Every structure is written in C-alpha cells, then in structure tokens.
Amino acid sequence: FDSDSIRDLSYLPSSVAITGAGIISIEYAKIFARLGAHVTMIIRDTSFPNAMGRVGVDPEIAEALKDDLVESGVDLRFDT
C-alpha cells in the first residue's frame, strides 16, 4: 500500500511495516498502533533525529516524536 491506497483498507491488519520516517509515515504508524496493530517502522538512517533531520525537523522534536512512537508500541528498526 501507499499513503493513498491504505485509506481504502476494509479491515485492520494485525501488523503493519512502514518504511521511512517522514511525517506521513509517523501519522500512519500512530494511527495503526492506536487501533491495535503491531507496527514496525523501518528506517534507513542510524537514528530517528538523523532521519527526521533530512526533512528539516529539529533534533529535540525528533527525539520527542521517537519517544511518543515507542510509548505507543511502535517498533523502530534503524540502519536497515
């Protein structure tokens, strides 16, 4: 699925893998995690602040976003 076609899902998957750490990826990771799916974010960079820095997000804000995702149960995989 992509960020458009995923809206047409007629069921909640039990697990979701999301590639990237952009704003849309974060939004969908939070949505699916809150709905009860096991969510794994696959991030090519070595850390969340580095990945978010590529789209202009301040490192402190990136760290807060990372903490929020982890608290929501999102499994973050780096350097993959």
Tab-separated table of C-alpha atoms in Angstrom:
chain	number	residue	atom	x	y	z
A	1	PHE	CA	0.000	0.000	0.000
A	2	ASP	CA	0.998	3.618	-0.343
A	3	SER	CA	-0.212	6.617	1.648
A	4	ASP	CA	-3.238	6.995	-0.638
A	5	SER	CA	-4.389	3.407	-1.172
A	6	ILE	CA	-4.030	2.489	2.504
A	7	ARG	CA	-7.100	4.630	3.215
A	8	ASP	CA	-9.186	2.147	1.237
A	9	LEU	CA	-8.481	-0.793	3.573
A	10	SER	CA	-11.662	-2.553	4.613
A	11	TYR	CA	-10.015	-4.338	7.565
A	12	LEU	CA	-7.451	-3.681	10.286
A	13	PRO	CA	-4.296	-5.698	9.696
A	14	SER	CA	-2.747	-7.344	12.746
A	15	SER	CA	0.666	-5.998	11.792
A	16	VAL	CA	1.996	-3.224	9.577
A	17	ALA	CA	5.520	-2.450	8.336
A	18	ILE	CA	6.123	1.160	7.397
A	19	THR	CA	9.235	2.263	5.544
A	20	GLY	CA	10.695	5.679	6.212
A	21	ALA	CA	10.435	8.267	8.956
A	22	GLY	CA	8.619	11.073	7.230
A	23	ILE	CA	5.633	12.907	8.632
A	24	ILE	CA	3.098	10.734	6.783
A	25	SER	CA	4.877	7.570	7.966
A	26	ILE	CA	4.686	8.795	11.550
A	27	GLU	CA	0.994	9.624	11.203
A	28	TYR	CA	0.120	6.167	9.885
A	29	ALA	CA	2.329	4.434	12.452
A	30	LYS	CA	0.466	6.218	15.260
A	31	ILE	CA	-2.954	5.538	13.724
A	32	PHE	CA	-2.374	1.802	13.281
A	33	ALA	CA	-0.696	1.428	16.677
A	34	ARG	CA	-3.619	3.127	18.417
A	35	LEU	CA	-6.027	0.871	16.556
A	36	GLY	CA	-4.186	-2.146	17.958
A	37	ALA	CA	-1.960	-3.282	15.090
A	38	HIS	CA	1.661	-4.226	15.710
A	39	VAL	CA	3.624	-1.539	13.846
A	40	THR	CA	7.245	-1.704	12.742
A	41	MET	CA	8.904	1.343	11.203
A	42	ILE	CA	11.893	0.513	9.005
A	43	ILE	CA	14.285	3.453	8.859
A	44	ARG	CA	17.418	3.559	6.699
A	45	ASP	CA	19.223	6.029	8.935
A	46	THR	CA	21.131	5.278	12.141
A	47	SER	CA	18.828	7.291	14.415
A	48	PHE	CA	15.440	8.969	14.415
A	49	PRO	CA	16.851	12.521	14.752
A	50	ASN	CA	19.127	11.892	11.751
A	51	ALA	CA	16.235	10.596	9.663
A	52	MET	CA	13.944	13.471	10.665
A	53	GLY	CA	16.737	15.992	10.105
A	54	ARG	CA	16.580	15.130	6.401
A	55	VAL	CA	13.129	16.717	6.273
A	56	GLY	CA	14.101	19.692	8.437
A	57	VAL	CA	12.848	18.566	11.846
A	58	ASP	CA	14.754	19.854	14.881
A	59	PRO	CA	16.636	17.067	16.743
A	60	GLU	CA	14.798	17.725	20.029
A	61	ILE	CA	11.424	17.483	18.319
A	62	ALA	CA	12.547	14.326	16.503
A	63	GLU	CA	13.564	12.768	19.820
A	64	ALA	CA	10.161	13.643	21.325
A	65	LEU	CA	8.403	12.092	18.306
A	66	LYS	CA	10.532	8.954	18.658
A	67	ASP	CA	9.693	8.669	22.352
A	68	ASP	CA	5.987	9.068	21.590
A	69	LEU	CA	6.108	6.357	18.924
A	70	VAL	CA	7.907	3.958	21.268
A	71	GLU	CA	5.401	4.680	24.055
A	72	SER	CA	2.635	3.878	21.564
A	73	GLY	CA	4.199	0.468	20.971
A	74	VAL	CA	5.779	1.174	17.586
A	75	ASP	CA	8.873	-0.959	16.954
A	76	LEU	CA	11.611	1.211	15.404
A	77	ARG	CA	14.261	-0.526	13.291
A	78	PHE	CA	17.279	1.571	12.274
A	79	ASP	CA	20.060	1.251	9.728
A	80	THR	CA	18.190	-1.324	7.656
